[in-house]
């Protein structure tokens, strides 16, 4: 008979999901920076690449707290979002709308991450994992800051240029 799954099992599975997602995002960010036309957008992606490296380190710390190997689990959602971003970069290459499309694709990724980290933080709190809560909150704050930065870039030069 299968054992009943609990919140700590769900937490670990979701942690594996976001770990895989962050690794995929880390690989995609340089391509997004390379394709971005706006220097501000390029800089935002380069800065977020460094943040993502730190986020991966935080996730590894949480795996250590759980005494589990830092191993990802294929995340179809992030693969789909990254694929959409690639399609936008191909379909709009050289066009004035390219940066607007890249920002939109990047924000879809950010919103996925914000949802995952918010959930993990709540679950870690429920499970009494105070150190994990702090690590997850640090990443959640970075993801929200990045989303806000992307919104600002979209409002100022990017969307206007695309119009």
PDB file of C-alpha atoms in Angstrom:
ATOM      1  CA  UNK A   1       0.000   0.000   0.000  1.00  0.00           C
ATOM      2  CA  UNK A   2       1.316   3.438  -0.953  1.00  0.00           C
ATOM      3  CA  UNK A   3       2.129   5.838   1.834  1.00  0.00           C
ATOM      4  CA  UNK A   4       0.003   8.927   2.161  1.00  0.00           C
ATOM      5  CA  UNK A   5       1.719  12.005   0.754  1.00  0.00           C
ATOM      6  CA  UNK A   6       1.947  15.063   2.968  1.00  0.00           C
ATOM      7  CA  UNK A   7       2.896  18.707   2.686  1.00  0.00           C
ATOM      8  CA  UNK A   8       6.603  18.001   3.130  1.00  0.00           C
ATOM      9  CA  UNK A   9       6.461  15.683   0.077  1.00  0.00           C
ATOM     10  CA  UNK A  10       4.713  18.379  -1.932  1.00  0.00           C
ATOM     11  CA  UNK A  11       7.262  20.943  -0.745  1.00  0.00           C
ATOM     12  CA  UNK A  12      10.155  18.768  -1.942  1.00  0.00           C
ATOM     13  CA  UNK A  13       8.538  18.085  -5.332  1.00  0.00           C
ATOM     14  CA  UNK A  14       7.873  21.800  -5.863  1.00  0.00           C
ATOM     15  CA  UNK A  15      11.414  22.633  -4.756  1.00  0.00           C
ATOM     16  CA  UNK A  16      12.728  20.233  -7.417  1.00  0.00           C
ATOM     17  CA  UNK A  17      10.438  21.902  -9.964  1.00  0.00           C
ATOM     18  CA  UNK A  18      11.693  25.440  -9.286  1.00  0.00           C
ATOM     19  CA  UNK A  19      15.305  24.237  -9.091  1.00  0.00           C
ATOM     20  CA  UNK A  20      14.972  22.805 -12.600  1.00  0.00           C
ATOM     21  CA  UNK A  21      13.199  25.988 -13.724  1.00  0.00           C
ATOM     22  CA  UNK A  22      15.953  28.249 -12.370  1.00  0.00           C
ATOM     23  CA  UNK A  23      18.616  26.188 -14.159  1.00  0.00           C
ATOM     24  CA  UNK A  24      16.689  26.561 -17.436  1.00  0.00           C
ATOM     25  CA  UNK A  25      16.220  30.292 -16.866  1.00  0.00           C
ATOM     26  CA  UNK A  26      19.949  30.651 -16.203  1.00  0.00           C
ATOM     27  CA  UNK A  27      20.597  29.150 -19.645  1.00  0.00           C
ATOM     28  CA  UNK A  28      17.979  31.360 -21.347  1.00  0.00           C
ATOM     29  CA  UNK A  29      18.971  34.745 -19.872  1.00  0.00           C
ATOM     30  CA  UNK A  30      22.156  35.243 -21.952  1.00  0.00           C
ATOM     31  CA  UNK A  31      20.148  34.583 -25.138  1.00  0.00           C
ATOM     32  CA  UNK A  32      17.553  37.128 -24.073  1.00  0.00           C
ATOM     33  CA  UNK A  33      20.254  39.687 -23.283  1.00  0.00           C
ATOM     34  CA  UNK A  34      21.913  39.048 -26.643  1.00  0.00           C
ATOM     35  CA  UNK A  35      18.643  39.539 -28.538  1.00  0.00           C
ATOM     36  CA  UNK A  36      17.442  42.602 -26.620  1.00  0.00           C
ATOM     37  CA  UNK A  37      17.849  45.832 -28.567  1.00  0.00           C
ATOM     38  CA  UNK A  38      17.576  48.230 -25.618  1.00  0.00           C
ATOM     39  CA  UNK A  39      20.754  48.609 -23.569  1.00  0.00           C
ATOM     40  CA  UNK A  40      18.644  48.922 -20.399  1.00  0.00           C
ATOM     41  CA  UNK A  41      16.921  45.629 -21.176  1.00  0.00           C
ATOM     42  CA  UNK A  42      20.262  43.931 -21.870  1.00  0.00           C
ATOM     43  CA  UNK A  43      21.557  45.180 -18.507  1.00  0.00           C
ATOM     44  CA  UNK A  44      18.417  43.969 -16.726  1.00  0.00           C
ATOM     45  CA  UNK A  45      18.876  40.446 -18.099  1.00  0.00           C
ATOM     46  CA  UNK A  46      22.586  40.422 -17.249  1.00  0.00           C
ATOM     47  CA  UNK A  47      21.857  41.550 -13.689  1.00  0.00           C
ATOM     48  CA  UNK A  48      19.099  38.970 -13.318  1.00  0.00           C
ATOM     49  CA  UNK A  49      21.485  36.245 -14.482  1.00  0.00           C
ATOM     50  CA  UNK A  50      23.691  37.012 -11.466  1.00  0.00           C
ATOM     51  CA  UNK A  51      20.639  37.053  -9.192  1.00  0.00           C
ATOM     52  CA  UNK A  52      19.521  33.705 -10.618  1.00  0.00           C
ATOM     53  CA  UNK A  53      22.889  32.176  -9.752  1.00  0.00           C
ATOM     54  CA  UNK A  54      22.335  33.303  -6.152  1.00  0.00           C
ATOM     55  CA  UNK A  55      18.793  31.947  -6.197  1.00  0.00           C
ATOM     56  CA  UNK A  56      20.083  28.543  -7.279  1.00  0.00           C
ATOM     57  CA  UNK A  57      22.560  28.638  -4.378  1.00  0.00           C
ATOM     58  CA  UNK A  58      19.715  29.387  -1.957  1.00  0.00           C
ATOM     59  CA  UNK A  59      17.730  26.451  -3.304  1.00  0.00           C
ATOM     60  CA  UNK A  60      20.780  24.237  -2.824  1.00  0.00           C
ATOM     61  CA  UNK A  61      20.931  25.389   0.807  1.00  0.00           C
ATOM     62  CA  UNK A  62      17.307  24.340   1.283  1.00  0.00           C
ATOM     63  CA  UNK A  63      18.014  20.919  -0.221  1.00  0.00           C
ATOM     64  CA  UNK A  64      20.885  20.624   2.292  1.00  0.00           C
ATOM     65  CA  UNK A  65      18.535  21.539   5.152  1.00  0.00           C
ATOM     66  CA  UNK A  66      16.264  18.714   4.001  1.00  0.00           C
ATOM     67  CA  UNK A  67      19.250  16.374   3.694  1.00  0.00           C
ATOM     68  CA  UNK A  68      18.258  15.757   0.065  1.00  0.00           C
ATOM     69  CA  UNK A  69      20.339  16.020  -3.107  1.00  0.00           C
ATOM     70  CA  UNK A  70      19.837  19.221  -5.103  1.00  0.00           C
ATOM     71  CA  UNK A  71      18.146  17.671  -8.079  1.00  0.00           C
ATOM     72  CA  UNK A  72      15.607  19.151 -10.417  1.00  0.00           C
ATOM     73  CA  UNK A  73      12.468  17.634 -11.832  1.00  0.00           C
ATOM     74  CA  UNK A  74      11.417  18.517 -15.370  1.00  0.00           C
ATOM     75  CA  UNK A  75       9.167  21.559 -15.287  1.00  0.00           C
ATOM     76  CA  UNK A  76       6.989  21.590 -18.386  1.00  0.00           C
ATOM     77  CA  UNK A  77       5.626  25.030 -17.501  1.00  0.00           C
ATOM     78  CA  UNK A  78       9.028  26.738 -17.646  1.00  0.00           C
ATOM     79  CA  UNK A  79       9.992  24.846 -20.788  1.00  0.00           C
ATOM     80  CA  UNK A  80       6.828  26.164 -22.440  1.00  0.00           C
ATOM     81  CA  UNK A  81       7.436  29.735 -21.290  1.00  0.00           C
ATOM     82  CA  UNK A  82      11.046  29.649 -22.492  1.00  0.00           C
ATOM     83  CA  UNK A  83       9.946  28.198 -25.834  1.00  0.00           C
ATOM     84  CA  UNK A  84       7.439  31.041 -26.231  1.00  0.00           C
ATOM     85  CA  UNK A  85      10.262  33.502 -25.593  1.00  0.00           C
ATOM     86  CA  UNK A  86      12.424  31.825 -28.251  1.00  0.00           C
ATOM     87  CA  UNK A  87       9.582  32.014 -30.763  1.00  0.00           C
ATOM     88  CA  UNK A  88       9.128  35.722 -30.074  1.00  0.00           C
ATOM     89  CA  UNK A  89      12.861  36.336 -30.544  1.00  0.00           C
ATOM     90  CA  UNK A  90      12.765  34.468 -33.870  1.00  0.00           C
ATOM     91  CA  UNK A  91       9.472  35.888 -35.176  1.00  0.00           C
ATOM     92  CA  UNK A  92      10.207  39.498 -34.224  1.00  0.00           C
ATOM     93  CA  UNK A  93      13.990  39.605 -34.794  1.00  0.00           C
ATOM     94  CA  UNK A  94      15.016  43.047 -35.985  1.00  0.00           C
ATOM     95  CA  UNK A  95      11.546  44.530 -35.544  1.00  0.00           C
ATOM     96  CA  UNK A  96      10.640  47.467 -33.292  1.00  0.00           C
ATOM     97  CA  UNK A  97       8.345  45.128 -31.339  1.00  0.00           C
ATOM     98  CA  UNK A  98      11.138  42.691 -30.389  1.00  0.00           C
ATOM     99  CA  UNK A  99      11.942  44.205 -26.995  1.00  0.00           C
ATOM    100  CA  UNK A 100       8.255  44.488 -26.083  1.00  0.00           C
ATOM    101  CA  UNK A 101       7.863  40.794 -26.870  1.00  0.00           C
ATOM    102  CA  UNK A 102      10.948  39.849 -24.889  1.00  0.00           C
ATOM    103  CA  UNK A 103       9.717  41.836 -21.884  1.00  0.00           C
ATOM    104  CA  UNK A 104       6.321  40.129 -22.087  1.00  0.00           C
ATOM    105  CA  UNK A 105       7.940  36.699 -22.255  1.00  0.00           C
ATOM    106  CA  UNK A 106      10.282  37.533 -19.370  1.00  0.00           C
ATOM    107  CA  UNK A 107       7.393  38.724 -17.230  1.00  0.00           C
ATOM    108  CA  UNK A 108       5.527  35.468 -17.829  1.00  0.00           C
ATOM    109  CA  UNK A 109       8.583  33.675 -16.434  1.00  0.00           C
ATOM    110  CA  UNK A 110       8.787  36.090 -13.486  1.00  0.00           C
ATOM    111  CA  UNK A 111       5.126  35.582 -12.647  1.00  0.00           C
ATOM    112  CA  UNK A 112       5.619  31.813 -12.661  1.00  0.00           C
ATOM    113  CA  UNK A 113       8.580  32.185 -10.309  1.00  0.00           C
ATOM    114  CA  UNK A 114       6.693  34.580  -8.026  1.00  0.00           C
ATOM    115  CA  UNK A 115       3.840  32.064  -7.765  1.00  0.00           C
ATOM    116  CA  UNK A 116       6.193  29.174  -7.001  1.00  0.00           C
ATOM    117  CA  UNK A 117       8.286  31.046  -4.436  1.00  0.00           C
ATOM    118  CA  UNK A 118       5.220  32.462  -2.691  1.00  0.00           C
ATOM    119  CA  UNK A 119       3.774  28.970  -2.397  1.00  0.00           C
ATOM    120  CA  UNK A 120       7.034  27.430  -1.203  1.00  0.00           C
ATOM    121  CA  UNK A 121       7.481  30.190   1.372  1.00  0.00           C
ATOM    122  CA  UNK A 122       3.967  29.598   2.752  1.00  0.00           C
ATOM    123  CA  UNK A 123       4.523  25.844   2.894  1.00  0.00           C
ATOM    124  CA  UNK A 124       7.932  26.252   4.547  1.00  0.00           C
ATOM    125  CA  UNK A 125       6.252  28.407   7.188  1.00  0.00           C
ATOM    126  CA  UNK A 126       3.575  25.781   7.745  1.00  0.00           C
ATOM    127  CA  UNK A 127       6.288  23.130   8.087  1.00  0.00           C
ATOM    128  CA  UNK A 128       8.215  25.231  10.633  1.00  0.00           C
ATOM    129  CA  UNK A 129      11.220  25.716   8.342  1.00  0.00           C
ATOM    130  CA  UNK A 130      12.168  29.251   9.415  1.00  0.00           C
ATOM    131  CA  UNK A 131      15.553  29.256   7.663  1.00  0.00           C
ATOM    132  CA  UNK A 132      13.965  28.090   4.415  1.00  0.00           C
ATOM    133  CA  UNK A 133      11.284  30.793   4.753  1.00  0.00           C
ATOM    134  CA  UNK A 134      14.007  33.452   4.921  1.00  0.00           C
ATOM    135  CA  UNK A 135      15.831  32.061   1.877  1.00  0.00           C
ATOM    136  CA  UNK A 136      12.632  31.738  -0.148  1.00  0.00           C
ATOM    137  CA  UNK A 137      11.526  35.237   0.844  1.00  0.00           C
ATOM    138  CA  UNK A 138      14.849  36.713  -0.307  1.00  0.00           C
ATOM    139  CA  UNK A 139      14.339  35.144  -3.721  1.00  0.00           C
ATOM    140  CA  UNK A 140      10.674  36.129  -3.850  1.00  0.00           C
ATOM    141  CA  UNK A 141      11.638  39.760  -3.192  1.00  0.00           C
ATOM    142  CA  UNK A 142      14.223  39.643  -6.011  1.00  0.00           C
ATOM    143  CA  UNK A 143      11.689  38.174  -8.433  1.00  0.00           C
ATOM    144  CA  UNK A 144       9.133  40.874  -7.581  1.00  0.00           C
ATOM    145  CA  UNK A 145      11.803  43.560  -7.988  1.00  0.00           C
ATOM    146  CA  UNK A 146      12.730  42.161 -11.419  1.00  0.00           C
ATOM    147  CA  UNK A 147       9.066  42.096 -12.464  1.00  0.00           C
ATOM    148  CA  UNK A 148       8.699  45.733 -11.398  1.00  0.00           C
ATOM    149  CA  UNK A 149      11.861  46.681 -13.329  1.00  0.00           C
ATOM    150  CA  UNK A 150      10.550  44.950 -16.461  1.00  0.00           C
ATOM    151  CA  UNK A 151       7.216  46.771 -16.096  1.00  0.00           C
ATOM    152  CA  UNK A 152       9.077  50.071 -15.874  1.00  0.00           C
ATOM    153  CA  UNK A 153      11.114  49.299 -18.980  1.00  0.00           C
ATOM    154  CA  UNK A 154       7.966  48.332 -20.842  1.00  0.00           C
ATOM    155  CA  UNK A 155       6.177  51.555 -19.855  1.00  0.00           C
ATOM    156  CA  UNK A 156       9.021  53.858 -20.785  1.00  0.00           C
ATOM    157  CA  UNK A 157      10.931  53.161 -23.975  1.00  0.00           C
ATOM    158  CA  UNK A 158      10.095  49.600 -24.994  1.00  0.00           C
ATOM    159  CA  UNK A 159       6.358  49.583 -25.663  1.00  0.00           C
ATOM    160  CA  UNK A 160       6.416  53.088 -27.151  1.00  0.00           C
ATOM    161  CA  UNK A 161       9.057  52.019 -29.663  1.00  0.00           C
ATOM    162  CA  UNK A 162       6.972  48.967 -30.607  1.00  0.00           C
ATOM    163  CA  UNK A 163       3.812  50.987 -31.228  1.00  0.00           C
TER     164      UNK A 163
END
